[in-house]
Short mmCIF file of C-alpha atoms and ligand atoms in Angstrom, two decimals:
data_model
loop_
_atom_site.label_atom_id
_atom_site.label_comp_id
_atom_site.label_asym_id
_atom_site.label_seq_id
_atom_site.Cartn_x
_atom_site.Cartn_y
_atom_site.Cartn_z
CA MET A 1 129.95 83.88 60.20
CA PRO A 2 126.38 84.67 61.26
CA PHE A 3 126.70 88.48 61.20
CA ARG A 4 126.43 90.05 57.83
CA ASP A 5 128.69 92.68 56.49
CA GLU A 6 128.54 96.47 56.47
CA CYS A 7 130.06 99.18 54.26
CA GLY A 8 133.45 100.07 52.88
CA VAL A 9 134.77 103.46 51.72
CA PHE A 10 137.78 104.34 49.61
CA GLY A 11 139.02 107.72 48.36
CA ILE A 12 142.04 108.99 46.48
CA CYS A 13 143.30 112.27 45.10
CA ARG A 14 146.14 113.63 42.99
CA GLN A 15 146.12 110.44 40.98
CA THR A 16 145.63 110.44 37.20
CA GLU A 17 143.50 107.31 37.18
CA ALA A 18 141.54 108.11 40.32
CA SER A 19 138.33 106.25 39.44
CA ARG A 20 140.21 103.14 38.32
CA GLN A 21 142.22 103.13 41.54
CA THR A 22 139.02 103.60 43.51
CA TYR A 23 137.48 100.70 41.63
CA LEU A 24 140.42 98.54 42.74
CA GLY A 25 140.10 99.83 46.29
CA LEU A 26 136.43 98.90 46.34
CA TYR A 27 137.27 95.52 44.87
CA ALA A 28 139.49 94.87 47.91
CA LEU A 29 136.67 96.06 50.19
CA GLN A 30 133.95 93.98 48.53
CA HIS A 31 133.60 91.80 51.64
CA ARG A 32 132.26 94.85 53.52
CA GLY A 33 129.14 95.10 51.37
CA GLN A 34 127.71 93.47 48.29
CA GLU A 35 124.40 95.24 47.74
CA ALA A 36 125.58 98.27 45.80
CA ALA A 37 128.67 100.16 44.74
CA GLY A 38 129.38 103.70 43.59
CA ILE A 39 132.19 106.05 42.60
CA CYS A 40 132.19 109.82 42.26
CA SER A 41 135.19 111.29 40.46
CA GLY A 42 136.27 114.87 39.91
CA ASP A 43 138.06 116.67 37.06
CA GLU A 44 138.18 120.32 35.94
CA GLU A 45 134.65 119.96 34.52
CA GLY A 46 133.13 119.00 37.88
CA LEU A 47 132.08 115.82 39.64
CA HIS A 48 130.90 112.65 37.88
CA LEU A 49 128.90 109.92 39.57
CA HIS A 50 128.00 106.34 38.83
CA LYS A 51 126.36 103.96 41.28
CA ALA A 52 124.15 100.92 41.05
CA GLN A 53 123.11 97.79 42.86
CA GLY A 54 125.42 94.82 42.57
CA TYR A 55 129.02 93.76 43.04
CA VAL A 56 131.84 96.18 42.22
CA ALA A 57 132.87 94.05 39.22
CA ASP A 58 129.32 94.17 37.83
CA VAL A 59 128.63 97.85 38.48
CA PHE A 60 131.83 99.15 36.82
CA THR A 61 132.79 98.30 33.25
CA GLU A 62 135.58 99.89 31.19
CA ALA A 63 133.02 102.19 29.59
CA VAL A 64 131.59 103.25 32.95
CA LEU A 65 135.07 104.01 34.33
CA ASP A 66 135.87 105.99 31.16
CA GLY A 67 132.89 108.17 32.10
CA LEU A 68 134.45 108.90 35.53
CA PRO A 69 137.48 111.05 34.62
CA GLY A 70 139.65 113.12 36.92
CA ASP A 71 142.39 113.11 39.50
CA ALA A 72 140.22 112.51 42.56
CA ALA A 73 137.49 110.04 43.47
CA ILE A 74 135.56 108.58 46.38
CA GLY A 75 133.81 105.23 46.35
CA HIS A 76 131.58 103.06 48.45
CA THR A 77 130.50 99.46 48.64
CA ARG A 78 127.28 99.03 50.51
CA TYR A 79 125.62 96.55 52.75
CA SER A 80 122.13 97.66 53.70
CA THR A 81 122.15 98.17 57.45
CA THR A 82 119.42 100.79 57.21
CA GLY A 83 117.01 101.59 54.45
CA GLY A 84 116.92 98.07 53.03
CA ASN A 85 118.31 97.05 49.72
CA VAL A 86 117.01 99.92 47.62
CA ALA A 87 118.84 101.33 44.60
CA SER A 88 118.30 104.91 45.78
CA ALA A 89 120.34 104.22 48.94
CA ALA A 90 123.57 103.49 47.03
CA HIS A 91 126.47 105.86 47.81
CA PRO A 92 128.05 108.31 47.11
CA PHE A 93 125.42 111.07 47.16
CA LEU A 94 126.00 114.19 45.12
CA ILE A 95 124.37 117.59 45.50
CA HIS A 96 124.78 120.90 43.75
CA GLY A 97 124.07 123.45 46.45
CA ARG A 98 125.39 126.49 48.26
CA PHE A 99 128.95 125.23 48.16
CA GLY A 100 128.90 123.95 44.59
CA GLN A 101 129.08 120.24 43.92
CA VAL A 102 129.61 118.10 47.00
CA ALA A 103 129.71 114.29 47.02
CA LEU A 104 129.65 112.24 50.22
CA CYS A 105 129.78 108.59 51.23
CA HIS A 106 130.11 107.07 54.65
CA ASN A 107 130.35 103.93 56.72
CA GLY A 108 128.37 103.73 59.96
CA ASN A 109 124.97 104.64 61.35
CA LEU A 110 123.90 107.94 62.84
CA THR A 111 121.81 107.32 65.95
CA ASN A 112 119.78 110.53 65.54
CA THR A 113 118.93 110.24 61.84
CA GLY A 114 115.18 110.13 62.47
CA GLU A 115 115.22 113.32 64.50
CA LEU A 116 117.46 115.14 62.00
CA ARG A 117 115.45 113.94 59.03
CA ASP A 118 112.14 115.05 60.60
CA ARG A 119 113.61 118.48 61.31
CA LEU A 120 114.95 118.86 57.77
CA ILE A 121 111.65 117.73 56.25
CA ALA A 122 109.82 120.28 58.43
CA GLU A 123 112.19 122.90 56.98
CA GLY A 124 111.11 121.88 53.48
CA HIS A 125 113.88 119.46 52.52
CA THR A 126 112.97 116.44 50.44
CA PHE A 127 114.95 113.21 50.50
CA THR A 128 115.41 110.73 47.69
CA SER A 129 116.59 107.85 49.89
CA PRO A 130 116.63 106.54 53.45
CA SER A 131 120.41 107.10 53.71
CA ASP A 132 122.19 108.89 56.55
CA SER A 133 124.58 110.29 53.95
CA GLU A 134 121.79 112.32 52.39
CA VAL A 135 120.95 113.71 55.82
CA LEU A 136 124.59 114.75 56.30
CA LEU A 137 124.65 116.43 52.90
CA ALA A 138 121.43 118.31 53.70
CA LEU A 139 122.93 119.46 57.01
CA ILE A 140 126.06 120.66 55.20
CA ASN A 141 124.02 122.54 52.63
CA ARG A 142 121.91 124.42 55.19
CA ALA A 143 124.72 125.13 57.70
CA GLN A 144 125.29 128.73 58.81
CA ALA A 145 128.86 128.81 57.56
CA ASP A 146 130.95 130.72 55.05
CA THR A 147 133.07 127.84 53.84
CA LEU A 148 132.33 124.25 52.97
CA GLU A 149 134.81 123.08 55.58
CA ASP A 150 133.00 124.99 58.32
CA ALA A 151 129.67 123.73 57.00
CA VAL A 152 130.94 120.15 57.33
CA VAL A 153 131.99 120.87 60.91
CA ALA A 154 128.56 122.36 61.66
CA ALA A 155 126.87 119.26 60.20
CA LEU A 156 129.09 116.88 62.17
CA ARG A 157 128.28 118.76 65.38
CA GLU A 158 124.62 117.83 64.85
CA ALA A 159 125.27 114.20 63.94
CA LYS A 160 125.40 111.56 66.65
CA GLY A 161 126.61 107.99 66.34
CA ALA A 162 129.03 106.33 63.96
CA TYR A 163 130.49 107.67 60.76
CA SER A 164 133.71 107.34 58.82
CA LEU A 165 133.06 109.57 55.87
CA LEU A 166 134.65 110.85 52.69
CA ILE A 167 133.64 114.07 50.91
CA LEU A 168 134.73 115.15 47.44
CA THR A 169 134.43 118.73 46.20
CA ASP A 170 135.95 120.68 43.33
CA ASP A 171 138.80 121.69 45.65
CA ALA A 172 139.27 119.04 48.27
CA LEU A 173 139.01 115.50 49.49
CA ILE A 174 137.82 115.49 53.11
CA ALA A 175 137.90 112.52 55.48
CA ALA A 176 136.29 112.52 58.91
CA ARG A 177 135.68 110.06 61.71
CA ASP A 178 133.19 110.43 64.57
CA PRO A 179 134.65 111.25 68.00
CA HIS A 180 134.29 107.66 69.24
CA GLY A 181 135.85 106.33 66.03
CA PHE A 182 133.40 103.44 65.87
CA ARG A 183 134.22 102.60 62.26
CA PRO A 184 137.77 102.40 60.88
CA LEU A 185 139.35 104.80 58.40
CA ALA A 186 142.99 104.52 57.36
CA MET A 187 145.18 107.06 55.56
CA GLY A 188 147.95 106.26 53.11
CA HIS A 189 149.94 107.61 50.22
CA MET A 190 151.99 106.74 47.16
CA GLY A 191 154.20 109.58 45.97
CA GLU A 192 152.02 112.67 45.62
CA THR A 193 148.82 110.63 45.85
CA HIS A 194 146.78 110.53 49.07
CA ALA A 195 144.38 107.73 49.82
CA PHE A 196 141.81 106.79 52.46
CA SER A 197 140.27 103.39 53.06
CA SER A 198 138.17 101.45 55.53
CA GLU A 199 140.88 98.80 55.55
CA THR A 200 144.51 98.69 54.53
CA CYS A 201 144.00 95.66 52.23
CA ALA A 202 142.80 98.21 49.65
CA PHE A 203 146.09 100.14 49.96
CA ASP A 204 147.98 96.93 49.25
CA LEU A 205 146.09 96.45 46.00
CA VAL A 206 146.62 99.99 44.69
CA GLY A 207 150.22 100.17 45.91
CA ALA A 208 149.73 102.79 48.62
CA SER A 209 151.52 102.62 51.95
CA TYR A 210 149.60 102.92 55.21
CA ASP A 211 150.57 106.07 57.13
CA ARG A 212 148.12 106.21 60.02
CA ASP A 213 144.43 106.18 60.91
CA VAL A 214 142.21 109.21 60.69
CA VAL A 215 142.00 109.74 64.45
CA PRO A 216 138.58 109.58 66.15
CA GLY A 217 137.09 113.09 65.98
CA GLU A 218 139.54 114.22 63.31
CA MET A 219 138.76 115.90 60.01
CA VAL A 220 141.49 115.70 57.37
CA VAL A 221 141.33 118.04 54.40
CA VAL A 222 143.51 117.36 51.35
CA SER A 223 143.79 120.12 48.76
CA ARG A 224 143.26 118.61 45.32
CA ARG A 225 145.36 121.39 43.79
CA THR A 226 148.41 121.52 46.05
CA GLY A 227 148.23 118.24 47.99
CA GLU A 228 148.49 120.17 51.25
CA ILE A 229 146.98 118.24 54.17
CA ARG A 230 145.28 119.97 57.07
CA SER A 231 144.00 118.27 60.19
CA ARG A 232 141.32 119.61 62.51
CA PHE A 233 139.67 118.31 65.67
CA PRO A 234 136.47 120.36 65.68
CA LEU A 235 134.32 118.07 67.82
CA PRO A 236 134.23 117.57 71.61
CA LYS A 237 136.79 114.97 72.67
CA VAL A 238 135.51 111.70 74.13
CA GLN A 239 137.04 108.32 74.96
CA PRO A 240 137.50 106.56 71.58
CA LYS A 241 135.47 103.37 71.20
CA PRO A 242 136.40 101.68 67.93
CA CYS A 243 134.31 98.62 67.10
CA VAL A 244 136.02 95.47 68.35
CA PHE A 245 133.91 93.37 65.99
CA GLU A 246 136.03 94.56 63.07
CA HIS A 247 138.79 92.41 64.54
CA ILE A 248 136.53 89.50 65.41
CA TYR A 249 134.72 89.20 62.12
CA PHE A 250 134.27 92.05 59.65
CA ALA A 251 137.70 92.99 58.47
CA ARG A 252 139.93 90.95 56.22
CA PRO A 253 142.70 89.19 58.13
CA ASP A 254 145.32 90.75 55.84
CA SER A 255 144.25 94.25 56.92
CA LEU A 256 145.50 96.51 59.65
CA VAL A 257 142.50 97.93 61.46
CA TYR A 258 143.10 100.68 64.04
CA GLY A 259 146.76 100.07 63.27
CA GLN A 260 146.58 96.47 64.54
CA SER A 261 146.89 93.30 62.47
CA VAL A 262 143.54 91.54 62.23
CA MET A 263 145.25 88.18 61.69
CA VAL A 264 147.40 88.57 64.82
CA ALA A 265 144.38 89.58 66.95
CA ARG A 266 142.30 86.63 65.72
CA ARG A 267 145.09 84.12 66.30
CA GLU A 268 145.46 85.42 69.84
CA MET A 269 141.69 85.03 70.34
CA GLY A 270 142.07 81.38 69.30
CA ARG A 271 145.02 80.86 71.62
CA ARG A 272 143.22 82.32 74.61
CA LEU A 273 140.12 80.32 73.74
CA ALA A 274 142.23 77.13 73.88
CA LEU A 275 143.59 78.13 77.29
CA ARG A 276 140.15 79.07 78.62
CA HIS A 277 138.25 76.09 77.14
CA PRO A 278 140.58 73.15 76.53
CA VAL A 279 139.15 69.85 75.33
CA GLU A 280 140.51 66.46 74.30
CA ALA A 281 140.00 66.24 70.56
CA ASP A 282 141.55 64.98 67.31
CA LEU A 283 141.00 67.88 64.94
CA ILE A 284 140.52 71.66 64.93
CA VAL A 285 138.16 72.73 62.13
CA PRO A 286 137.37 76.37 61.34
CA VAL A 287 133.99 77.55 60.14
CA PRO A 288 135.28 79.26 56.99
CA ASP A 289 136.27 81.93 56.39
CA SER A 290 136.04 84.07 59.49
CA GLY A 291 136.85 81.24 61.94
CA VAL A 292 140.13 80.32 60.22
CA SER A 293 142.58 82.60 62.04
CA ALA A 294 141.15 81.84 65.49
CA ALA A 295 141.15 78.10 64.70
CA LEU A 296 144.84 78.33 63.80
CA GLY A 297 145.51 80.00 67.15
CA TYR A 298 143.50 77.32 68.97
CA SER A 299 145.47 74.61 67.19
CA GLU A 300 148.84 76.26 67.92
CA GLN A 301 148.02 76.60 71.62
CA SER A 302 146.45 73.16 72.07
CA GLY A 303 148.76 71.17 69.82
CA ILE A 304 145.72 69.55 68.19
CA PRO A 305 146.06 69.38 64.36
CA PHE A 306 144.22 71.94 62.23
CA ASP A 307 142.53 71.08 58.97
CA PHE A 308 139.91 72.43 56.60
CA GLY A 309 137.15 69.98 57.47
CA ILE A 310 134.56 72.31 55.97
CA ILE A 311 134.96 73.90 52.55
CA ARG A 312 133.24 77.11 51.59
CA ASN A 313 131.96 77.75 48.09
CA HIS A 314 133.20 81.28 47.36
CA TYR A 315 131.06 81.70 44.28
CA VAL A 316 127.65 81.72 45.93
CA GLY A 317 125.81 84.91 45.07
CA ARG A 318 123.41 86.82 47.25
CA THR A 319 120.47 84.70 46.15
CA PHE A 320 120.08 81.29 44.61
CA ILE A 321 117.15 79.22 43.46
CA GLU A 322 116.35 76.54 46.00
CA PRO A 323 115.04 73.13 44.95
CA LYS A 324 111.26 72.91 45.04
CA GLN A 325 111.44 69.92 47.33
CA ASN A 326 112.85 71.35 50.53
CA ILE A 327 116.30 69.97 51.32
CA ARG A 328 117.22 70.25 54.99
CA SER A 329 119.66 73.09 55.70
CA PHE A 330 119.93 73.89 52.01
CA GLY A 331 120.99 77.49 52.65
CA VAL A 332 124.03 76.40 54.65
CA LYS A 333 124.80 73.41 52.41
CA VAL A 334 125.11 75.52 49.31
CA LYS A 335 127.81 77.59 51.01
CA LEU A 336 129.56 75.02 53.21
CA ASN A 337 130.38 71.38 52.57
CA PRO A 338 132.09 68.94 54.97
CA VAL A 339 135.20 66.95 54.00
CA ARG A 340 133.95 63.55 55.11
CA HIS A 341 137.22 61.64 55.10
CA LEU A 342 138.77 64.23 57.44
CA LEU A 343 135.86 64.29 59.87
CA ALA A 344 134.74 60.66 60.04
CA GLY A 345 135.33 59.14 63.47
CA LYS A 346 137.07 62.29 64.78
CA ARG A 347 136.49 64.33 67.91
CA VAL A 348 136.19 67.74 66.30
CA VAL A 349 136.62 71.24 67.74
CA LEU A 350 134.65 73.60 65.52
CA VAL A 351 135.88 77.21 65.79
CA ASP A 352 133.66 80.09 64.70
CA ASP A 353 133.84 83.85 65.24
CA SER A 354 130.41 84.31 66.85
CA ILE A 355 126.92 82.93 67.40
CA VAL A 356 124.03 85.26 66.68
CA ARG A 357 120.67 83.49 66.35
CA GLY A 358 122.16 80.03 66.81
CA THR A 359 120.34 78.52 63.83
CA THR A 360 123.35 78.55 61.49
CA SER A 361 125.63 77.08 64.17
CA LYS A 362 123.12 74.28 64.74
CA LYS A 363 123.08 73.41 61.02
CA ILE A 364 126.87 73.39 60.86
CA VAL A 365 127.14 71.11 63.90
CA GLN A 366 124.57 68.77 62.32
CA MET A 367 126.53 68.81 59.07
CA VAL A 368 129.78 67.86 60.84
CA ARG A 369 128.04 65.05 62.75
CA GLU A 370 126.38 63.73 59.59
CA ALA A 371 129.87 63.65 58.04
CA GLY A 372 130.85 61.16 60.73
CA ALA A 373 132.42 63.21 63.55
CA SER A 374 132.15 61.32 66.84
CA GLU A 375 132.10 64.49 68.97
CA VAL A 376 131.60 68.16 68.09
CA HIS A 377 132.89 70.83 70.47
CA MET A 378 132.09 74.44 69.55
CA ARG A 379 134.49 77.22 70.44
CA ILE A 380 133.52 80.85 69.80
CA ALA A 381 136.19 83.52 69.43
CA CYS A 382 134.19 86.26 71.18
CA PRO A 383 131.96 86.60 74.24
CA PRO A 384 128.21 85.83 73.99
CA THR A 385 126.50 88.36 71.70
CA THR A 386 123.68 89.69 73.86
CA HIS A 387 122.93 93.16 72.46
CA SER A 388 122.21 94.70 69.06
CA CYS A 389 124.50 97.16 67.34
CA PHE A 390 123.34 100.71 66.59
CA TYR A 391 126.54 101.87 64.96
CA GLY A 392 126.35 100.40 61.49
CA ILE A 393 126.55 96.65 61.96
CA ASP A 394 123.61 94.62 60.85
CA THR A 395 122.63 92.59 63.90
CA PRO A 396 119.17 91.22 64.62
CA LYS A 397 116.99 92.77 67.30
CA ARG A 398 118.08 91.82 70.80
CA GLN A 399 115.24 89.31 71.29
CA HIS A 400 116.62 87.28 68.37
CA LEU A 401 120.15 87.04 69.79
CA ILE A 402 120.25 83.60 71.35
CA ALA A 403 122.68 84.57 74.12
CA SER A 404 120.32 87.33 75.27
CA TYR A 405 117.68 84.84 76.37
CA MET A 406 119.40 81.45 76.82
CA PRO A 407 122.06 80.39 79.32
CA LEU A 408 125.15 78.57 78.07
CA GLU A 409 123.86 75.04 78.76
CA GLU A 410 120.69 75.69 76.76
CA ILE A 411 122.62 77.19 73.84
CA THR A 412 124.88 74.11 73.88
CA ALA A 413 121.81 71.88 73.67
CA PHE A 414 120.19 74.07 71.02
CA VAL A 415 123.18 73.95 68.67
CA GLU A 416 123.55 70.24 69.49
CA ALA A 417 127.23 70.54 70.45
CA ASP A 418 128.89 68.25 73.02
CA THR A 419 130.45 71.30 74.65
CA LEU A 420 130.43 75.02 73.92
CA GLY A 421 132.93 77.64 75.06
CA TYR A 422 133.08 81.39 74.44
CA LEU A 423 136.04 83.72 74.76
CA SER A 424 135.65 85.85 77.89
CA LEU A 425 135.41 89.63 77.69
CA GLU A 426 138.57 89.87 79.75
CA ASP A 427 140.42 87.65 77.27
CA LEU A 428 139.07 89.65 74.32
CA GLU A 429 140.37 92.85 75.92
CA GLY A 430 143.71 91.13 76.44
CA CYS A 431 143.86 90.09 72.77
CA MET A 432 143.35 93.71 71.77
CA GLY A 433 146.00 95.00 74.19
CA ASP A 434 143.21 96.93 75.93
CA THR A 435 144.68 97.04 79.43
CA ASP A 436 141.89 99.00 81.15
CA GLY A 437 138.98 97.63 79.08
CA GLN A 438 138.09 101.16 77.94
CA GLY A 439 139.73 101.20 74.52
CA PHE A 440 137.04 99.63 72.35
CA CYS A 441 133.29 99.38 71.93
CA TYR A 442 132.16 96.04 73.39
CA ALA A 443 128.47 97.01 73.55
CA CYS A 444 127.16 93.93 71.73
CA PHE A 445 128.58 91.85 74.60
CA THR A 446 127.90 94.21 77.49
CA GLY A 447 125.04 96.54 76.56
CA ASN A 448 127.23 99.48 77.62
CA TYR A 449 126.50 101.73 74.65
CA PRO A 450 128.97 104.62 74.25
CA VAL A 451 126.24 106.65 72.47
CA ALA A 452 122.59 106.26 73.40
CA PRO A 453 120.92 103.88 70.95
CA SER A 454 118.67 105.24 68.24
CA THR A 455 115.06 105.83 69.14
CA SER A 456 114.01 106.40 65.54
FE1 LIG B 1 130.97 96.92 67.12
FE2 LIG B 1 129.33 95.64 68.79
FE3 LIG B 1 130.00 98.19 69.26
FE4 LIG B 1 128.43 97.57 67.18
S1 LIG B 1 127.92 97.32 69.37
S2 LIG B 1 130.14 99.03 67.18
S3 LIG B 1 129.26 95.57 66.54
S4 LIG B 1 131.37 96.38 69.25
#
């Protein structure tokens, strides 16, 4: 709940209504970013781009989609992890350069953007936005290479950090994932149509079947003309480190991420949490929506009944006008409301996915108590979040992460819970089937960063 979302990408080719399918794909990925959305489509005339700030449903009307013809498209829904919420940072980016028209969008953060940007500026390049995608496009355009494909490889060899990217050209749809595979990218098809998506929930909506993930370090090139697929591994091989937080919080529970069911992983987190931190209680209540699956697992394991003791208003926009007279915890109250008759007099176990600053958790505990709960026990379906993310997830600076500077007892007192229990790292690894603890990035819990954090 306290982390905010990141970006989603979707691409499709050899599909007559490519931009409309991409629109649907982005619709399914809306939870990954609500600041801006964009689609670039391609037909025999060239590439066509539309992007703007706002929700997918607001950015794309019938008329706008009519202006995005062609049999191939890539799209992006953005949450501003870098560069703030500025219109110029919306994806995809489109250039007309040495290799003709090239459009690119990506999910993730490069850790050496500052260094690359400074170098490109010194070479005379001008940027229109703070986006890493524009840096990648500039690198592609200036690469010493004869073909676009080799230019992409040259650019990716210079980029460090996290990227799952999609590129559209007159000839091809290209998908690539950084060697650690920090961010997800799935591949699917329906008939002759090939599709790529951050999460498989988008495939479900457009009717594509999930085939496999783009493997960390892989570049997949689909010919728009013939449909031929070529796979290359042009980058040095490293131990893959996909982001475990996708399974804890970001992804939709109906998605497969890294080929694993998010719902199954979250339920297992809840089960192990119940084994690790049992408590005598009357009711298991999730903090909606991201705590729901883990709360179900906790309830199944403990035998304590589950119920929706807090209801989330799904129609709250990004901003709302607050009353002039300050109402305590208004920001949380507008999104979450307790079901008093369920909570009154009950010993409640409140299950959430994570605690970041601690301030939201405190307000939710207060809300549940004010609704009449006699005890409130917090259970968190991940280990204490002690370090910031540099790979595309919007976390506060380390000094604002409550678990980085407070021991468990003090956090318990701060959030005003009767007891507080986190999932252990060992249990989290177990939930993910990660037998040697090497299979995922856990850096926000351990500080063991697979790629040196950004200095820019
Ligand atoms: Fe995911 Fe945390 Fe690693 Fe960032 S630091 S990629 S949020 S596991």
